[in-house]
Amino acid sequence: RTSKPVRICFTPENTDRSEVTGFSPEGRRESCAEDVPPNESEAPESSDARRSEMSQVTKRALEQSLKNLLLKKPLTKITVNDIAEDCGINRMTFYYHFKDIYDLVEWSCLEDANRALAGKKTYSTWTEGLLQIFEVVYENKPFIMNAYRCISREQIENFLFQLTSDLIMGVVKEQEQAVNTTIPDKDKRFIADFYKYSFVGIMLDWIKQGMKEDYEEIARMIAITLHGGIANSIRNFTKA
């Protein structure tokens, strides 16, 4: 399969690095998100929103640097100094946002997948949402494979569980309304967990095998297997 372009660029091509890192081209440190004093005339809500936005920009710049470095060497060989140097910031700015490199890895995984799942939590599009989870993992293959090898399987599982849990629970709730019935929350959670564990298990096996199998075909087979399954599960619980 021909690899798709890796989506690791979060700033326009001609953007000055100083705009996202807090440093001037000459290396002089400018104000970063964490040390910009609020404007006294600015409303507290506006100041907080600005700080949050600047923090997100800095985090994405750090994510970009990490992914750049992962194309050159494994995660275990990358240091905070490496990331800070590539990003054009100092170590303290890194630690302001993340406690360590693995914290950055986990944040990056969630950010990538949340972007892929945006607006894909309804029944008519949830299979597209699952496909896009595959896509975002495949497009960031060097990053994900490094993370899979260097952090525990439990962390990867928890990451994938977190992604799929809300997606599938949203579908369960929607189908509950579609079939015009109500089941207890514990039953809804059981149904969501059943499908969640199935999907995560398939994806982990795909990652373990080096992402060699066509993920579009895997997603197609999952969609066929699950078609109508959630609605039927809800009906079955009402009869139990």
Short mmCIF file of C-alpha atoms in Angstrom, two decimals:
data_model
loop_
_atom_site.label_atom_id
_atom_site.label_comp_id
_atom_site.label_asym_id
_atom_site.label_seq_id
_atom_site.Cartn_x
_atom_site.Cartn_y
_atom_site.Cartn_z
CA ARG A 1 0.00 0.00 0.00
CA THR A 2 1.24 3.46 -0.85
CA SER A 3 1.80 5.51 2.28
CA LYS A 4 -0.20 8.70 2.62
CA PRO A 5 1.52 11.95 3.61
CA VAL A 6 2.19 12.24 7.33
CA ARG A 7 0.08 15.05 8.76
CA ILE A 8 2.50 16.59 11.17
CA CYS A 9 2.52 20.22 10.11
CA PHE A 10 0.35 22.49 12.21
CA THR A 11 1.53 25.90 11.01
CA PRO A 12 1.42 27.56 7.57
CA GLU A 13 4.45 26.83 5.45
CA ASN A 14 5.77 30.38 5.59
CA THR A 15 5.03 30.97 9.28
CA ASP A 16 7.92 32.43 11.24
CA ARG A 17 9.02 29.88 13.86
CA SER A 18 9.11 32.67 16.42
CA GLU A 19 5.33 32.95 16.08
CA VAL A 20 4.79 29.46 17.52
CA THR A 21 7.78 28.98 19.80
CA GLY A 22 8.20 32.29 21.55
CA PHE A 23 11.72 32.84 20.18
CA SER A 24 13.06 35.31 17.69
CA PRO A 25 15.07 34.03 14.67
CA GLU A 26 18.23 35.28 16.39
CA GLY A 27 17.54 33.03 19.38
CA ARG A 28 16.45 35.79 21.78
CA ARG A 29 13.62 34.58 23.96
CA GLU A 30 10.35 36.39 23.46
CA SER A 31 7.29 36.07 25.67
CA CYS A 32 5.80 32.58 25.65
CA ALA A 33 2.26 31.58 26.54
CA GLU A 34 3.10 30.91 30.17
CA ASP A 35 4.82 34.22 30.86
CA VAL A 36 2.69 36.75 28.99
CA PRO A 37 1.21 39.01 31.70
CA PRO A 38 -2.49 39.69 31.28
CA ASN A 39 -3.45 43.09 29.99
CA GLU A 40 -4.94 44.98 32.92
CA SER A 41 -7.69 46.30 30.70
CA GLU A 42 -8.43 42.84 29.31
CA ALA A 43 -11.31 40.85 30.74
CA PRO A 44 -10.17 37.80 32.82
CA GLU A 45 -12.09 35.44 30.53
CA SER A 46 -10.36 36.90 27.46
CA SER A 47 -6.95 36.64 29.13
CA ASP A 48 -7.55 32.99 30.10
CA ALA A 49 -8.71 32.15 26.59
CA ARG A 50 -5.62 33.78 25.10
CA ARG A 51 -3.32 31.88 27.45
CA SER A 52 -5.07 28.61 26.61
CA GLU A 53 -4.76 29.29 22.88
CA MET A 54 -1.06 30.12 23.18
CA SER A 55 -0.50 26.99 25.26
CA GLN A 56 -2.10 24.86 22.53
CA VAL A 57 0.11 26.48 19.88
CA THR A 58 3.24 25.72 21.91
CA LYS A 59 2.13 22.13 22.55
CA ARG A 60 1.55 21.56 18.84
CA ALA A 61 4.98 23.00 18.04
CA LEU A 62 6.50 20.53 20.52
CA GLU A 63 4.50 17.72 18.93
CA GLN A 64 5.82 18.74 15.52
CA SER A 65 9.41 18.64 16.80
CA LEU A 66 8.91 15.22 18.38
CA LYS A 67 7.54 13.80 15.13
CA ASN A 68 10.40 15.34 13.16
CA LEU A 69 12.92 13.68 15.47
CA LEU A 70 11.14 10.32 15.31
CA LEU A 71 11.86 10.22 11.58
CA LYS A 72 15.57 10.23 12.46
CA LYS A 73 15.89 8.09 15.61
CA PRO A 74 13.84 5.95 18.01
CA LEU A 75 11.91 7.43 20.90
CA THR A 76 14.30 5.97 23.47
CA LYS A 77 17.15 8.02 21.96
CA ILE A 78 15.29 11.33 22.01
CA THR A 79 15.80 13.71 24.93
CA VAL A 80 13.92 16.76 26.15
CA ASN A 81 16.96 18.80 25.07
CA ASP A 82 16.60 17.42 21.52
CA ILE A 83 12.95 18.45 21.35
CA ALA A 84 13.59 21.87 22.88
CA GLU A 85 16.44 22.55 20.46
CA ASP A 86 14.42 21.50 17.41
CA CYS A 87 11.47 23.61 18.58
CA GLY A 88 13.58 26.62 19.51
CA ILE A 89 12.58 26.79 23.17
CA ASN A 90 14.27 26.01 26.47
CA ARG A 91 13.79 22.97 28.71
CA MET A 92 11.68 24.88 31.25
CA THR A 93 9.12 25.78 28.58
CA PHE A 94 8.82 22.07 27.72
CA TYR A 95 8.28 21.15 31.38
CA TYR A 96 5.70 23.88 31.74
CA HIS A 97 3.49 21.93 29.32
CA PHE A 98 4.53 18.26 29.80
CA LYS A 99 6.01 16.30 32.68
CA ASP A 100 8.16 14.16 30.35
CA ILE A 101 8.46 12.90 26.76
CA TYR A 102 5.93 10.12 27.32
CA ASP A 103 3.39 12.68 28.50
CA LEU A 104 3.94 14.50 25.18
CA VAL A 105 3.54 11.21 23.29
CA GLU A 106 0.23 10.46 25.00
CA TRP A 107 -1.06 14.00 24.40
CA SER A 108 -0.03 13.81 20.72
CA CYS A 109 -1.85 10.51 20.23
CA LEU A 110 -5.04 11.89 21.70
CA GLU A 111 -4.83 15.13 19.75
CA ASP A 112 -4.36 13.29 16.45
CA ALA A 113 -7.27 10.96 17.05
CA ASN A 114 -9.60 13.63 18.43
CA ARG A 115 -9.05 15.66 15.28
CA ALA A 116 -9.87 12.59 13.22
CA LEU A 117 -13.06 11.91 15.18
CA ALA A 118 -14.40 15.46 15.17
CA GLY A 119 -18.07 15.32 14.18
CA LYS A 120 -18.05 11.55 13.64
CA LYS A 121 -20.15 10.40 16.60
CA THR A 122 -23.51 9.80 14.97
CA TYR A 123 -24.73 6.46 13.67
CA SER A 124 -24.61 7.52 10.01
CA THR A 125 -20.92 8.45 10.28
CA TRP A 126 -19.46 6.44 13.17
CA THR A 127 -18.00 3.81 10.83
CA GLU A 128 -16.27 6.68 9.05
CA GLY A 129 -15.00 7.74 12.46
CA LEU A 130 -13.49 4.28 13.03
CA LEU A 131 -11.92 4.41 9.57
CA GLN A 132 -10.40 7.77 10.40
CA ILE A 133 -8.85 6.37 13.58
CA PHE A 134 -7.09 3.83 11.34
CA GLU A 135 -6.08 6.60 8.95
CA VAL A 136 -4.58 8.88 11.57
CA VAL A 137 -2.61 5.98 13.05
CA TYR A 138 -1.37 4.88 9.62
CA GLU A 139 -0.43 8.38 8.52
CA ASN A 140 1.66 8.76 11.69
CA LYS A 141 3.14 5.26 11.43
CA PRO A 142 6.73 6.13 12.53
CA PHE A 143 5.37 7.94 15.57
CA ILE A 144 2.82 5.27 16.54
CA MET A 145 5.20 2.33 16.00
CA ASN A 146 7.81 4.03 18.19
CA ALA A 147 5.19 4.68 20.85
CA TYR A 148 3.93 1.08 20.63
CA ARG A 149 7.44 -0.32 21.11
CA CYS A 150 8.55 2.10 23.83
CA ILE A 151 5.55 2.53 26.11
CA SER A 152 3.51 -0.20 27.75
CA ARG A 153 0.74 -2.02 25.93
CA GLU A 154 -1.60 -0.94 28.71
CA GLN A 155 -0.97 2.73 27.87
CA ILE A 156 -1.71 2.11 24.19
CA GLU A 157 -4.87 0.20 25.13
CA ASN A 158 -6.04 2.98 27.44
CA PHE A 159 -5.38 5.52 24.70
CA LEU A 160 -7.49 3.56 22.18
CA PHE A 161 -10.19 2.82 24.78
CA GLN A 162 -10.50 6.52 25.52
CA LEU A 163 -10.89 7.30 21.82
CA THR A 164 -13.50 4.70 20.99
CA SER A 165 -15.48 4.74 24.25
CA ASP A 166 -17.14 8.13 23.74
CA LEU A 167 -17.67 7.45 20.04
CA ILE A 168 -19.47 4.15 20.59
CA MET A 169 -21.39 5.31 23.67
CA GLY A 170 -22.71 8.18 21.58
CA VAL A 171 -23.94 5.68 19.01
CA VAL A 172 -25.57 3.51 21.69
CA LYS A 173 -27.49 6.50 23.08
CA GLU A 174 -28.59 7.56 19.62
CA GLN A 175 -29.80 4.09 18.73
CA GLU A 176 -31.66 3.86 22.02
CA GLN A 177 -33.71 6.84 20.86
CA ALA A 178 -34.05 5.43 17.33
CA VAL A 179 -35.66 2.20 18.54
CA ASN A 180 -37.89 4.24 20.89
CA THR A 181 -36.92 2.49 24.12
CA THR A 182 -34.88 3.04 27.26
CA ILE A 183 -32.40 0.70 28.94
CA PRO A 184 -30.42 1.20 32.18
CA ASP A 185 -27.10 3.03 32.01
CA LYS A 186 -25.23 -0.11 33.05
CA ASP A 187 -26.67 -1.94 30.03
CA LYS A 188 -25.69 0.88 27.70
CA ARG A 189 -22.17 0.83 29.14
CA PHE A 190 -21.95 -2.96 28.65
CA ILE A 191 -22.96 -2.68 25.00
CA ALA A 192 -20.49 0.15 24.38
CA ASP A 193 -17.69 -1.76 26.13
CA PHE A 194 -18.40 -4.89 24.10
CA TYR A 195 -17.90 -3.08 20.80
CA LYS A 196 -15.05 -0.99 22.18
CA TYR A 197 -13.01 -4.05 23.22
CA SER A 198 -13.65 -5.70 19.87
CA PHE A 199 -12.41 -2.72 17.88
CA VAL A 200 -9.39 -2.02 20.08
CA GLY A 201 -8.33 -5.67 19.96
CA ILE A 202 -8.42 -5.67 16.15
CA MET A 203 -6.50 -2.40 15.95
CA LEU A 204 -3.80 -3.53 18.41
CA ASP A 205 -3.25 -6.70 16.38
CA TRP A 206 -2.97 -4.59 13.21
CA ILE A 207 -0.38 -2.31 14.87
CA LYS A 208 1.54 -5.31 16.22
CA GLN A 209 1.79 -6.74 12.68
CA GLY A 210 3.36 -3.50 11.46
CA MET A 211 0.18 -2.04 9.90
CA LYS A 212 0.70 -4.21 6.82
CA GLU A 213 -2.92 -5.17 6.21
CA ASP A 214 -5.16 -2.79 4.27
CA TYR A 215 -6.92 -0.81 7.01
CA GLU A 216 -9.75 0.19 4.67
CA GLU A 217 -10.59 -3.49 4.20
CA ILE A 218 -10.43 -4.03 7.97
CA ALA A 219 -12.78 -1.08 8.54
CA ARG A 220 -15.14 -2.42 5.86
CA MET A 221 -15.33 -5.84 7.55
CA ILE A 222 -15.91 -4.24 10.95
CA ALA A 223 -18.75 -2.17 9.48
CA ILE A 224 -20.36 -5.28 7.96
CA THR A 225 -20.00 -7.21 11.23
CA LEU A 226 -21.48 -4.43 13.36
CA HIS A 227 -24.24 -3.31 10.97
CA GLY A 228 -27.46 -3.14 12.97
CA GLY A 229 -25.73 -4.83 15.90
CA ILE A 230 -26.05 -2.01 18.41
CA ALA A 231 -29.76 -1.52 17.74
CA ASN A 232 -30.34 -5.28 18.03
CA SER A 233 -28.39 -5.38 21.30
CA ILE A 234 -30.59 -2.63 22.73
CA ARG A 235 -33.75 -4.49 21.67
CA ASN A 236 -32.42 -7.70 23.20
CA PHE A 237 -31.78 -5.95 26.52
CA THR A 238 -35.36 -4.67 26.59
CA LYS A 239 -36.58 -8.27 26.23
CA ALA A 240 -34.22 -9.73 28.84
#
